[in-house]
Structure formats: C-alpha cells, structure tokens
PDB file of C-alpha atoms in Angstrom:
ATOM      1  CA  MET A   1     114.298  89.296 108.600  1.00 89.00           C
ATOM      2  CA  LYS A   2     114.702  85.652 107.472  1.00 93.00           C
ATOM      3  CA  LYS A   3     112.750  83.059 105.775  1.00 95.00           C
ATOM      4  CA  VAL A   4     112.964  79.056 105.619  1.00 95.00           C
ATOM      5  CA  TRP A   5     112.185  76.618 103.098  1.00 95.00           C
ATOM      6  CA  HIS A   6     112.518  72.835 103.015  1.00 95.00           C
ATOM      7  CA  VAL A   7     113.284  71.193  99.721  1.00 93.00           C
ATOM      8  CA  SER A   8     110.636  68.410  98.566  1.00 91.00           C
ATOM      9  CA  ASN A   9     111.619  65.481  96.425  1.00 86.00           C
ATOM     10  CA  GLU A  10     109.988  67.198  93.370  1.00 86.00           C
ATOM     11  CA  ARG A  11     112.432  70.000  93.863  1.00 85.00           C
ATOM     12  CA  GLU A  12     115.647  68.101  94.238  1.00 88.00           C
ATOM     13  CA  GLY A  13     118.336  68.621  91.905  1.00 92.00           C
ATOM     14  CA  ARG A  14     117.542  72.338  91.349  1.00 91.00           C
ATOM     15  CA  SER A  15     120.113  74.989  91.853  1.00 94.00           C
ATOM     16  CA  ILE A  16     119.773  77.362  94.991  1.00 95.00           C
ATOM     17  CA  LYS A  17     119.231  80.129  92.483  1.00 95.00           C
ATOM     18  CA  GLU A  18     116.441  78.258  90.378  1.00 95.00           C
ATOM     19  CA  PHE A  19     114.893  77.188  93.837  1.00 94.00           C
ATOM     20  CA  LEU A  20     114.457  80.754  94.897  1.00 96.00           C
ATOM     21  CA  LEU A  21     113.285  82.261  91.611  1.00 95.00           C
ATOM     22  CA  LYS A  22     110.619  79.623  91.220  1.00 93.00           C
ATOM     23  CA  GLU A  23     109.733  77.977  94.378  1.00 92.00           C
ATOM     24  CA  ALA A  24     110.142  80.978  96.531  1.00 94.00           C
ATOM     25  CA  GLN A  25     108.940  83.261  93.842  1.00 93.00           C
ATOM     26  CA  PHE A  26     111.810  85.719  94.176  1.00 95.00           C
ATOM     27  CA  SER A  27     111.735  88.592  91.580  1.00 94.00           C
ATOM     28  CA  ARG A  28     115.215  89.360  89.873  1.00 93.00           C
ATOM     29  CA  GLN A  29     115.311  92.382  91.875  1.00 93.00           C
ATOM     30  CA  ILE A  30     114.849  90.552  95.215  1.00 94.00           C
ATOM     31  CA  PHE A  31     117.291  87.966  94.278  1.00 94.00           C
ATOM     32  CA  LYS A  32     119.966  90.471  93.318  1.00 94.00           C
ATOM     33  CA  LEU A  33     119.547  92.408  96.681  1.00 92.00           C
ATOM     34  CA  VAL A  34     119.798  88.976  98.672  1.00 94.00           C
ATOM     35  CA  LYS A  35     122.865  87.798  96.599  1.00 92.00           C
ATOM     36  CA  LYS A  36     124.602  91.311  97.119  1.00 92.00           C
ATOM     37  CA  ASN A  37     123.679  92.368 100.763  1.00 93.00           C
ATOM     38  CA  GLY A  38     121.887  89.226 102.278  1.00 93.00           C
ATOM     39  CA  GLN A  39     122.750  85.560 102.854  1.00 94.00           C
ATOM     40  CA  VAL A  40     121.623  82.115 101.924  1.00 96.00           C
ATOM     41  CA  THR A  41     122.327  79.060 103.847  1.00 95.00           C
ATOM     42  CA  VAL A  42     121.618  75.495 103.306  1.00 95.00           C
ATOM     43  CA  ASN A  43     121.458  73.361 106.460  1.00 96.00           C
ATOM     44  CA  GLY A  44     123.104  76.333 108.258  1.00 94.00           C
ATOM     45  CA  GLU A  45     126.057  76.662 105.882  1.00 93.00           C
ATOM     46  CA  GLU A  46     126.648  79.432 103.405  1.00 92.00           C
ATOM     47  CA  VAL A  47     127.025  77.918 100.010  1.00 89.00           C
ATOM     48  CA  GLU A  48     127.430  78.898  96.270  1.00 92.00           C
ATOM     49  CA  LEU A  49     124.199  79.696  94.824  1.00 93.00           C
ATOM     50  CA  TRP A  50     124.689  77.393  91.582  1.00 93.00           C
ATOM     51  CA  LYS A  51     124.798  74.221  93.674  1.00 93.00           C
ATOM     52  CA  PRO A  52     121.895  71.705  93.523  1.00 94.00           C
ATOM     53  CA  LEU A  53     119.938  70.913  96.450  1.00 95.00           C
ATOM     54  CA  LYS A  54     118.965  67.503  97.942  1.00 93.00           C
ATOM     55  CA  SER A  55     115.451  66.581  99.185  1.00 94.00           C
ATOM     56  CA  GLY A  56     115.078  67.629 102.776  1.00 93.00           C
ATOM     57  CA  ASP A  57     117.498  70.391 102.504  1.00 94.00           C
ATOM     58  CA  GLU A  58     116.610  73.522 104.622  1.00 96.00           C
ATOM     59  CA  VAL A  59     117.328  76.722 102.741  1.00 96.00           C
ATOM     60  CA  THR A  60     117.296  80.014 104.789  1.00 96.00           C
ATOM     61  CA  VAL A  61     117.385  83.450 103.343  1.00 96.00           C
ATOM     62  CA  PHE A  62     118.470  86.306 105.566  1.00 96.00           C
ATOM     63  CA  PHE A  63     117.248  89.321 103.785  1.00 95.00           C
ATOM     64  CA  PRO A  64     119.338  92.645 103.895  1.00 92.00           C
ATOM     65  CA  LEU A  65     118.380  95.776 106.129  1.00 90.00           C
ATOM     66  CA  GLU A  66     116.094  97.910 104.165  1.00 90.00           C
ATOM     67  CA  GLU A  67     117.065 101.461 103.590  1.00 87.00           C
ATOM     68  CA  ARG A  68     114.647 104.367 104.464  1.00 87.00           C
ATOM     69  CA  GLY A  69     113.868 107.161 102.256  1.00 82.00           C
ATOM     70  CA  SER A  70     114.495 110.650 103.547  1.00 81.00           C
ATOM     71  CA  TYR A  71     111.024 111.642 102.563  1.00 82.00           C
ATOM     72  CA  ILE A  72     109.432 109.788 105.523  1.00 86.00           C
ATOM     73  CA  LYS A  73     110.223 110.087 109.079  1.00 89.00           C
ATOM     74  CA  PRO A  74     109.104 108.439 112.325  1.00 92.00           C
ATOM     75  CA  GLU A  75     106.173 110.432 113.824  1.00 93.00           C
ATOM     76  CA  ALA A  76     104.187 109.466 116.760  1.00 94.00           C
ATOM     77  CA  GLY A  77     100.412 109.389 116.314  1.00 94.00           C
ATOM     78  CA  PRO A  78      97.192 107.110 116.427  1.00 94.00           C
ATOM     79  CA  LEU A  79      97.407 103.954 114.446  1.00 96.00           C
ATOM     80  CA  SER A  80      94.341 101.718 114.441  1.00 96.00           C
ATOM     81  CA  ILE A  81      95.765  98.253 113.941  1.00 97.00           C
ATOM     82  CA  VAL A  82      93.342  95.637 112.973  1.00 97.00           C
ATOM     83  CA  TYR A  83      95.993  92.635 112.528  1.00 98.00           C
ATOM     84  CA  GLU A  84      99.861  92.385 112.515  1.00 97.00           C
ATOM     85  CA  ASP A  85     102.148  89.601 112.184  1.00 96.00           C
ATOM     86  CA  GLU A  86     106.098  89.430 110.961  1.00 94.00           C
ATOM     87  CA  ASP A  87     104.912  89.990 107.362  1.00 96.00           C
ATOM     88  CA  LEU A  88     101.538  92.198 107.370  1.00 96.00           C
ATOM     89  CA  LEU A  89     100.124  95.082 108.885  1.00 97.00           C
ATOM     90  CA  VAL A  90      96.565  95.846 108.516  1.00 98.00           C
ATOM     91  CA  ILE A  91      95.094  99.075 109.641  1.00 98.00           C
ATOM     92  CA  ASP A  92      91.915 100.900 109.561  1.00 98.00           C
ATOM     93  CA  LYS A  93      92.576 104.338 108.325  1.00 97.00           C
ATOM     94  CA  PRO A  94      90.419 107.526 109.351  1.00 94.00           C
ATOM     95  CA  SER A  95      89.604 109.964 106.820  1.00 92.00           C
ATOM     96  CA  ASP A  96      91.483 113.405 106.513  1.00 89.00           C
ATOM     97  CA  ILE A  97      94.805 112.045 106.873  1.00 93.00           C
ATOM     98  CA  ALA A  98      97.129 111.109 103.848  1.00 92.00           C
ATOM     99  CA  VAL A  99      98.858 107.906 103.441  1.00 94.00           C
ATOM    100  CA  ILE A 100     102.319 109.349 102.355  1.00 89.00           C
ATOM    101  CA  PRO A 101     103.932 112.705 103.151  1.00 84.00           C
ATOM    102  CA  SER A 102     102.795 115.808 101.323  1.00 76.00           C
ATOM    103  CA  ILE A 103     105.074 117.602  99.173  1.00 73.00           C
ATOM    104  CA  ASP A 104     106.281 120.275 102.012  1.00 68.00           C
ATOM    105  CA  LYS A 105     106.004 117.240 104.713  1.00 69.00           C
ATOM    106  CA  SER A 106     104.192 119.631 107.003  1.00 73.00           C
ATOM    107  CA  GLN A 107     101.138 117.283 107.657  1.00 83.00           C
ATOM    108  CA  PRO A 108     100.846 114.049 109.494  1.00 89.00           C
ATOM    109  CA  CYS A 109     100.479 110.870 107.604  1.00 93.00           C
ATOM    110  CA  ILE A 110     100.080 107.089 108.018  1.00 96.00           C
ATOM    111  CA  ALA A 111     103.662 106.214 106.513  1.00 95.00           C
ATOM    112  CA  ASN A 112     105.381 108.358 109.220  1.00 95.00           C
ATOM    113  CA  ARG A 113     103.215 106.632 111.932  1.00 96.00           C
ATOM    114  CA  ILE A 114     103.911 103.164 110.588  1.00 97.00           C
ATOM    115  CA  LEU A 115     107.718 103.980 110.791  1.00 96.00           C
ATOM    116  CA  HIS A 116     107.254 105.235 114.397  1.00 96.00           C
ATOM    117  CA  HIS A 117     105.400 101.848 115.142  1.00 96.00           C
ATOM    118  CA  TYR A 118     108.317  99.941 113.623  1.00 96.00           C
ATOM    119  CA  ASP A 119     110.676 101.760 115.615  1.00 95.00           C
ATOM    120  CA  LYS A 120     109.061 100.810 118.967  1.00 94.00           C
ATOM    121  CA  GLN A 121     109.192  97.075 117.888  1.00 91.00           C
ATOM    122  CA  GLY A 122     112.744  97.243 116.685  1.00 91.00           C
ATOM    123  CA  ILE A 123     111.873  96.827 112.904  1.00 91.00           C
ATOM    124  CA  SER A 124     114.290  98.248 110.532  1.00 88.00           C
ATOM    125  CA  SER A 125     111.818  98.029 107.447  1.00 92.00           C
ATOM    126  CA  THR A 126     110.775 100.975 105.454  1.00 94.00           C
ATOM    127  CA  VAL A 127     106.962 101.264 104.696  1.00 95.00           C
ATOM    128  CA  HIS A 128     105.614  99.133 101.821  1.00 95.00           C
ATOM    129  CA  ILE A 129     102.077 100.163 101.065  1.00 95.00           C
ATOM    130  CA  VAL A 130     100.134  97.391  99.234  1.00 95.00           C
ATOM    131  CA  THR A 131      96.499  98.922  99.145  1.00 93.00           C
ATOM    132  CA  ARG A 132      96.509 102.816  99.270  1.00 90.00           C
ATOM    133  CA  LEU A 133      93.699 104.999 100.122  1.00 94.00           C
ATOM    134  CA  ASP A 134      93.114 108.537  99.203  1.00 91.00           C
ATOM    135  CA  ARG A 135      93.682 111.210 101.848  1.00 91.00           C
ATOM    136  CA  ASN A 136      89.760 111.395 102.528  1.00 92.00           C
ATOM    137  CA  THR A 137      88.786 107.763 102.192  1.00 95.00           C
ATOM    138  CA  SER A 138      88.750 105.760 105.242  1.00 96.00           C
ATOM    139  CA  GLY A 139      88.928 102.076 106.064  1.00 97.00           C
ATOM    140  CA  LEU A 140      91.039  98.938 105.655  1.00 98.00           C
ATOM    141  CA  MET A 141      94.515  99.142 104.315  1.00 97.00           C
ATOM    142  CA  VAL A 142      97.285  96.447 103.762  1.00 97.00           C
ATOM    143  CA  ILE A 143     101.015  97.139 104.578  1.00 97.00           C
ATOM    144  CA  ALA A 144     103.643  94.552 103.876  1.00 96.00           C
ATOM    145  CA  LYS A 145     106.555  94.719 106.528  1.00 95.00           C
ATOM    146  CA  HIS A 146     109.252  93.934 104.152  1.00 94.00           C
ATOM    147  CA  ALA A 147     109.953  94.059 100.316  1.00 94.00           C
ATOM    148  CA  TYR A 148     109.759  90.428  99.823  1.00 95.00           C
ATOM    149  CA  GLY A 149     106.113  90.361 101.102  1.00 94.00           C
ATOM    150  CA  HIS A 150     105.410  93.420  99.123  1.00 94.00           C
ATOM    151  CA  MET A 151     106.535  91.733  96.052  1.00 93.00           C
ATOM    152  CA  LEU A 152     104.524  88.605  96.652  1.00 93.00           C
ATOM    153  CA  LEU A 153     101.263  90.670  97.264  1.00 92.00           C
ATOM    154  CA  THR A 154     101.650  93.081  94.338  1.00 88.00           C
ATOM    155  CA  ARG A 155     102.209  90.467  91.691  1.00 82.00           C
ATOM    156  CA  LYS A 156      99.568  89.748  89.039  1.00 63.00           C
ATOM    157  CA  GLU A 157      97.827  87.142  90.823  1.00 62.00           C
ATOM    158  CA  LYS A 158      94.908  88.356  92.740  1.00 73.00           C
ATOM    159  CA  LEU A 159      95.735  87.899  96.447  1.00 80.00           C
ATOM    160  CA  ILE A 160      93.622  90.813  97.659  1.00 90.00           C
ATOM    161  CA  ASP A 161      89.726  91.368  97.398  1.00 92.00           C
ATOM    162  CA  ARG A 162      88.377  94.699  98.502  1.00 92.00           C
ATOM    163  CA  HIS A 163      84.900  96.160  98.881  1.00 96.00           C
ATOM    164  CA  TYR A 164      83.941  99.587  99.528  1.00 98.00           C
ATOM    165  CA  LYS A 165      80.956 101.499 100.880  1.00 98.00           C
ATOM    166  CA  ALA A 166      79.968 104.803  99.683  1.00 97.00           C
ATOM    167  CA  LEU A 167      77.156 107.403 100.093  1.00 96.00           C
ATOM    168  CA  VAL A 168      76.116 108.685  96.673  1.00 96.00           C
ATOM    169  CA  GLN A 169      73.804 111.353  95.707  1.00 95.00           C
ATOM    170  CA  GLY A 170      70.192 110.535  94.487  1.00 94.00           C
ATOM    171  CA  PHE A 171      68.714 107.207  93.956  1.00 92.00           C
ATOM    172  CA  LEU A 172      70.202 104.464  91.748  1.00 91.00           C
ATOM    173  CA  GLU A 173      67.872 103.175  89.269  1.00 86.00           C
ATOM    174  CA  PHE A 174      68.898  99.443  89.472  1.00 91.00           C
ATOM    175  CA  GLU A 175      69.662  97.398  92.595  1.00 95.00           C
ATOM    176  CA  SER A 176      73.169  96.420  91.133  1.00 96.00           C
ATOM    177  CA  GLY A 177      75.125  96.991  88.054  1.00 95.00           C
ATOM    178  CA  THR A 178      78.516  96.995  86.383  1.00 97.00           C
ATOM    179  CA  ILE A 179      80.221 100.299  85.521  1.00 97.00           C
ATOM    180  CA  GLU A 180      82.911  99.383  82.637  1.00 97.00           C
ATOM    181  CA  GLU A 181      84.189 102.667  81.250  1.00 97.00           C
ATOM    182  CA  PRO A 182      87.973 103.477  80.397  1.00 97.00           C
ATOM    183  CA  ILE A 183      89.562 106.230  82.640  1.00 97.00           C
ATOM    184  CA  SER A 184      92.305 108.750  81.995  1.00 96.00           C
ATOM    185  CA  ARG A 185      93.920 111.756  83.616  1.00 95.00           C
ATOM    186  CA  VAL A 186      92.172 115.031  82.724  1.00 95.00           C
ATOM    187  CA  GLU A 187      94.502 116.951  80.350  1.00 91.00           C
ATOM    188  CA  GLY A 188      96.278 119.913  82.379  1.00 92.00           C
ATOM    189  CA  SER A 189      95.591 118.295  85.669  1.00 92.00           C
ATOM    190  CA  ILE A 190      97.730 116.032  87.737  1.00 89.00           C
ATOM    191  CA  ILE A 191      94.889 114.871  90.037  1.00 91.00           C
ATOM    192  CA  ARG A 192      91.517 114.791  88.173  1.00 95.00           C
ATOM    193  CA  ARG A 193      90.320 111.737  86.156  1.00 97.00           C
ATOM    194  CA  THR A 194      87.696 111.319  83.827  1.00 96.00           C
ATOM    195  CA  VAL A 195      85.989 108.737  81.655  1.00 97.00           C
ATOM    196  CA  SER A 196      87.570 108.824  78.298  1.00 96.00           C
ATOM    197  CA  GLU A 197      87.842 106.611  74.980  1.00 94.00           C
ATOM    198  CA  ILE A 198      91.721 106.819  75.362  1.00 94.00           C
ATOM    199  CA  GLY A 199      91.725 105.776  79.069  1.00 95.00           C
ATOM    200  CA  LYS A 200      92.635 102.522  80.559  1.00 96.00           C
ATOM    201  CA  PRO A 201      90.087  99.767  80.977  1.00 96.00           C
ATOM    202  CA  SER A 202      88.177 100.195  84.309  1.00 96.00           C
ATOM    203  CA  LYS A 203      85.418  98.049  85.785  1.00 96.00           C
ATOM    204  CA  THR A 204      83.374  98.742  89.049  1.00 97.00           C
ATOM    205  CA  LEU A 205      80.670  96.567  90.385  1.00 97.00           C
ATOM    206  CA  TYR A 206      78.113  98.221  92.555  1.00 97.00           C
ATOM    207  CA  GLU A 207      75.100  96.958  94.797  1.00 97.00           C
ATOM    208  CA  VAL A 208      72.332  99.169  96.598  1.00 97.00           C
ATOM    209  CA  GLU A 209      72.434  98.544 100.311  1.00 96.00           C
ATOM    210  CA  GLU A 210      70.010 101.113 101.478  1.00 94.00           C
ATOM    211  CA  ARG A 211      68.216 104.117 100.192  1.00 93.00           C
ATOM    212  CA  TYR A 212      67.712 107.232 102.431  1.00 90.00           C
ATOM    213  CA  SER A 213      65.895 110.527 102.026  1.00 86.00           C
ATOM    214  CA  ASP A 214      68.238 111.970  99.386  1.00 89.00           C
ATOM    215  CA  CYS A 215      71.057 109.743  99.086  1.00 93.00           C
ATOM    216  CA  THR A 216      72.025 105.963  98.661  1.00 96.00           C
ATOM    217  CA  LEU A 217      74.415 103.568 100.463  1.00 97.00           C
ATOM    218  CA  VAL A 218      76.144 101.628  97.970  1.00 97.00           C
ATOM    219  CA  ARG A 219      78.485  98.753  98.275  1.00 98.00           C
ATOM    220  CA  LEU A 220      81.278  98.460  95.392  1.00 97.00           C
ATOM    221  CA  GLN A 221      84.035  96.113  94.210  1.00 95.00           C
ATOM    222  CA  LEU A 222      86.878  97.201  92.157  1.00 93.00           C
ATOM    223  CA  MET A 223      87.736  94.863  89.416  1.00 92.00           C
ATOM    224  CA  THR A 224      90.568  97.071  88.220  1.00 90.00           C
ATOM    225  CA  GLY A 225      92.770  99.676  90.308  1.00 86.00           C
ATOM    226  CA  ARG A 226      92.547 103.037  88.625  1.00 92.00           C
ATOM    227  CA  THR A 227      93.208 106.207  90.540  1.00 92.00           C
ATOM    228  CA  HIS A 228      89.809 107.638  91.885  1.00 95.00           C
ATOM    229  CA  GLN A 229      87.953 104.827  89.894  1.00 96.00           C
ATOM    230  CA  ILE A 230      84.780 104.810  92.248  1.00 97.00           C
ATOM    231  CA  ARG A 231      84.552 108.416  92.309  1.00 97.00           C
ATOM    232  CA  VAL A 232      84.924 108.895  88.578  1.00 97.00           C
ATOM    233  CA  HIS A 233      82.624 106.130  87.714  1.00 98.00           C
ATOM    234  CA  MET A 234      79.801 107.010  90.061  1.00 97.00           C
ATOM    235  CA  ALA A 235      79.978 110.570  88.806  1.00 97.00           C
ATOM    236  CA  HIS A 236      79.855 109.304  85.318  1.00 97.00           C
ATOM    237  CA  ILE A 237      76.391 107.594  85.933  1.00 96.00           C
ATOM    238  CA  GLY A 238      75.197 110.755  87.603  1.00 96.00           C
ATOM    239  CA  HIS A 239      75.467 109.788  91.268  1.00 97.00           C
ATOM    240  CA  PRO A 240      78.695 111.282  92.511  1.00 97.00           C
ATOM    241  CA  LEU A 241      79.750 110.585  96.120  1.00 97.00           C
ATOM    242  CA  ILE A 242      78.543 112.838  98.984  1.00 95.00           C
ATOM    243  CA  GLY A 243      81.008 115.475  99.749  1.00 94.00           C
ATOM    244  CA  ASP A 244      83.178 114.643  96.738  1.00 95.00           C
ATOM    245  CA  THR A 245      83.332 118.399  95.173  1.00 94.00           C
ATOM    246  CA  LEU A 246      86.240 117.341  92.817  1.00 94.00           C
ATOM    247  CA  TYR A 247      83.684 115.193  90.825  1.00 95.00           C
ATOM    248  CA  GLY A 248      80.519 117.052  91.256  1.00 93.00           C
ATOM    249  CA  GLY A 249      79.314 116.097  94.622  1.00 92.00           C
ATOM    250  CA  VAL A 250      77.606 118.464  97.043  1.00 89.00           C
ATOM    251  CA  GLU A 251      79.745 119.676  99.781  1.00 88.00           C
ATOM    252  CA  ALA A 252      79.034 118.060 103.123  1.00 87.00           C
ATOM    253  CA  ALA A 253      80.166 120.026 106.246  1.00 80.00           C
ATOM    254  CA  GLU A 254      80.189 117.018 108.366  1.00 85.00           C
ATOM    255  CA  LEU A 255      82.495 114.987 106.277  1.00 86.00           C
ATOM    256  CA  SER A 256      86.273 115.631 105.389  1.00 81.00           C
ATOM    257  CA  GLY A 257      85.936 115.096 101.714  1.00 86.00           C
ATOM    258  CA  GLN A 258      84.084 112.090  99.958  1.00 94.00           C
ATOM    259  CA  ALA A 259      81.986 109.434 101.734  1.00 96.00           C
ATOM    260  CA  LEU A 260      83.952 106.505 100.853  1.00 97.00           C
ATOM    261  CA  HIS A 261      85.142 103.621 103.071  1.00 97.00           C
ATOM    262  CA  CYS A 262      87.014 100.309 102.586  1.00 97.00           C
ATOM    263  CA  ALA A 263      84.558  98.107 104.473  1.00 98.00           C
ATOM    264  CA  TYR A 264      85.832  94.539 103.420  1.00 97.00           C
ATOM    265  CA  LEU A 265      89.170  93.019 102.700  1.00 96.00           C
ATOM    266  CA  LYS A 266      90.131  89.494 102.085  1.00 95.00           C
ATOM    267  CA  LEU A 267      93.667  88.418 101.186  1.00 94.00           C
ATOM    268  CA  ILE A 268      95.746  85.376 100.792  1.00 93.00           C
ATOM    269  CA  HIS A 269      98.647  85.513 103.160  1.00 94.00           C
ATOM    270  CA  PRO A 270     101.667  85.871 101.099  1.00 91.00           C
ATOM    271  CA  TRP A 271     103.779  83.366 103.131  1.00 92.00           C
ATOM    272  CA  THR A 272     101.280  81.178 105.224  1.00 93.00           C
ATOM    273  CA  LYS A 273      98.836  81.256 102.227  1.00 92.00           C
ATOM    274  CA  GLU A 274      96.217  81.443 104.806  1.00 94.00           C
ATOM    275  CA  GLU A 275      92.923  83.292 103.787  1.00 96.00           C
ATOM    276  CA  LEU A 276      92.380  86.298 105.994  1.00 97.00           C
ATOM    277  CA  THR A 277      89.055  88.370 106.045  1.00 97.00           C
ATOM    278  CA  PHE A 278      88.647  91.754 107.728  1.00 98.00           C
ATOM    279  CA  THR A 279      85.621  94.007 108.002  1.00 98.00           C
ATOM    280  CA  SER A 280      85.311  97.793 109.093  1.00 97.00           C
ATOM    281  CA  ASP A 281      82.221  99.932 109.785  1.00 96.00           C
ATOM    282  CA  PRO A 282      81.958 103.378 107.959  1.00 95.00           C
ATOM    283  CA  PRO A 283      82.413 106.431 110.149  1.00 93.00           C
ATOM    284  CA  ALA A 284      79.620 107.087 112.568  1.00 93.00           C
ATOM    285  CA  ILE A 285      79.051 110.397 111.237  1.00 92.00           C
ATOM    286  CA  TRP A 286      77.232 108.675 108.055  1.00 92.00           C
ATOM    287  CA  GLU A 287      74.273 107.707 110.505  1.00 91.00           C
ATOM    288  CA  LYS A 288      73.212 111.321 109.952  1.00 89.00           C
ATOM    289  CA  TYR A 289      72.281 110.644 106.464  1.00 86.00           C
ATOM    290  CA  LYS A 290      69.888 107.927 107.167  1.00 83.00           C
TER     291      LYS A 290
END
C-alpha cells in the first residue's frame, strides 16, 4: 500500500521526517515502521529522511506489509458490505456473531470473514476494527484496511458519529434526555459494568421515536465510548433493553440478546476528507414489538 503527497509552498523547507509527522499526521509508531520496513521516495528517488523538501515535490510512502496475528484466520462466510475503498470497509453486522474470535476460536466471527474477503482481493492487511459492536448488537461498523488509516480514525479528533436504535422496556417519561453517569467495571466480573462514582465519565443522549404496547423505540447517541454504555445507562434509568438479561431486561425468545442496532454512521474519510454517511434499518424481527 502506498500514499502520495505533494509539497505546497507553505511546507517547503521542512525535512521529510517533519513533513510526515506533521502534514501526513504519522504517529511515532507508524513513522518507525515505515523507516524500518517501508520506503519513502521524493520524486521517485529514495532519499534520507532528514533532507529538506521543495515546493512541488512528490512524496511517496510505501507502507510495509502487515503481519497477521495467529488468533485470527481467514474463514468464508456472509459479509454485508455497505461501502469499500482502498482505505475503508463499512459493513452491516448481524446480531449473534462476535467481531473477534472467542478464546477457544470455535465460533465464526467478523474478523475471520474480513480476512477471507481480503485474501480474495489480494490484500495483505490484518483487521483493524475502528468501531466495534458487541456480539448481540447489530448494525454499521467501520474497519480500516491498514494501520495508517486506523491511526487517523482513532485519534482524539471526532471523525466518526454514530447513532443507535434500541427497544427498551416500558415508557420513557420524557421525549428526549441526557444520561451523564460514570461507568466502571463490576467488582469481580470481567464483563458487567455499572454506574459508579469511581467510574469513568460517560454521556448518552436519547430521543423517543415511537411508543409501542409495552416498550419504546429509542434513538441514542454516544458522547463517550464506554463498554456497554447504552445498556448500562438505560438500565440505570429503569428502562433496560429488551432481551438484555445481563442488565435486567426481560428475555425475548425472538431476539439473540439485546435489541440494539447501530443505525446511522457519519465519518470524515481519513484520506480524502470526504464526509460519508450510512444508514441501516434495525432487524426485521423488531417489527413484532409494534
């Protein structure tokens, strides 16, 4: 994989190293990988990275081949691809499938299917999950096709905006609201989270979309990204998600876990800077609750 930059008048005089760290926004780790195992050329010629650049120079970075860990293996299986280019993959994940392999690696997972998809295209990358979903949460996910794209998308700048839909028990008192309660891990558990004074700051916005006979369809936006944040916050205000037995929800035979779906995703493309927007309808089985 390679990327090309053209040096503007304002960047003239910078060393190649400084250009890559500031203009190309390389992390120190990415820079070290390229320096050790990749290649950098200016106007088609390999040069020392301390040399200054001139206006109009063409800087090309050839990124090193990525190593794949032994914990994920290519595996054929359905993969609902919403968008794909040389940098990104956006998929619509079904519920009841994990994103990464289980400890015993006995169950299918999204990561393995992505590697199989890459192999069919001759892509040597490993899997870089940008927006991960729980096993039983469905909807839109972003995957970077290389480490550089993953680094750009996971920096502190807010390049991705996600909205979820959920079926929650009962009727919410207000049409919209903000839940701002800290979340921490439950003592003695590696899975469960809870609202706690010693937790990390967490903020969720919600808006009622429809009320049904005994549950409510809610649209939610995460302002922070804590594990199980929506599930914990909705349970905390007395409206656990349908099927979310881990947090007090009533078991639903029709659902494989909690009724939670990433329905809207907007992102700034890490390379082109184009704004991309995607939508996804919740699973059809939710219609039974109307």
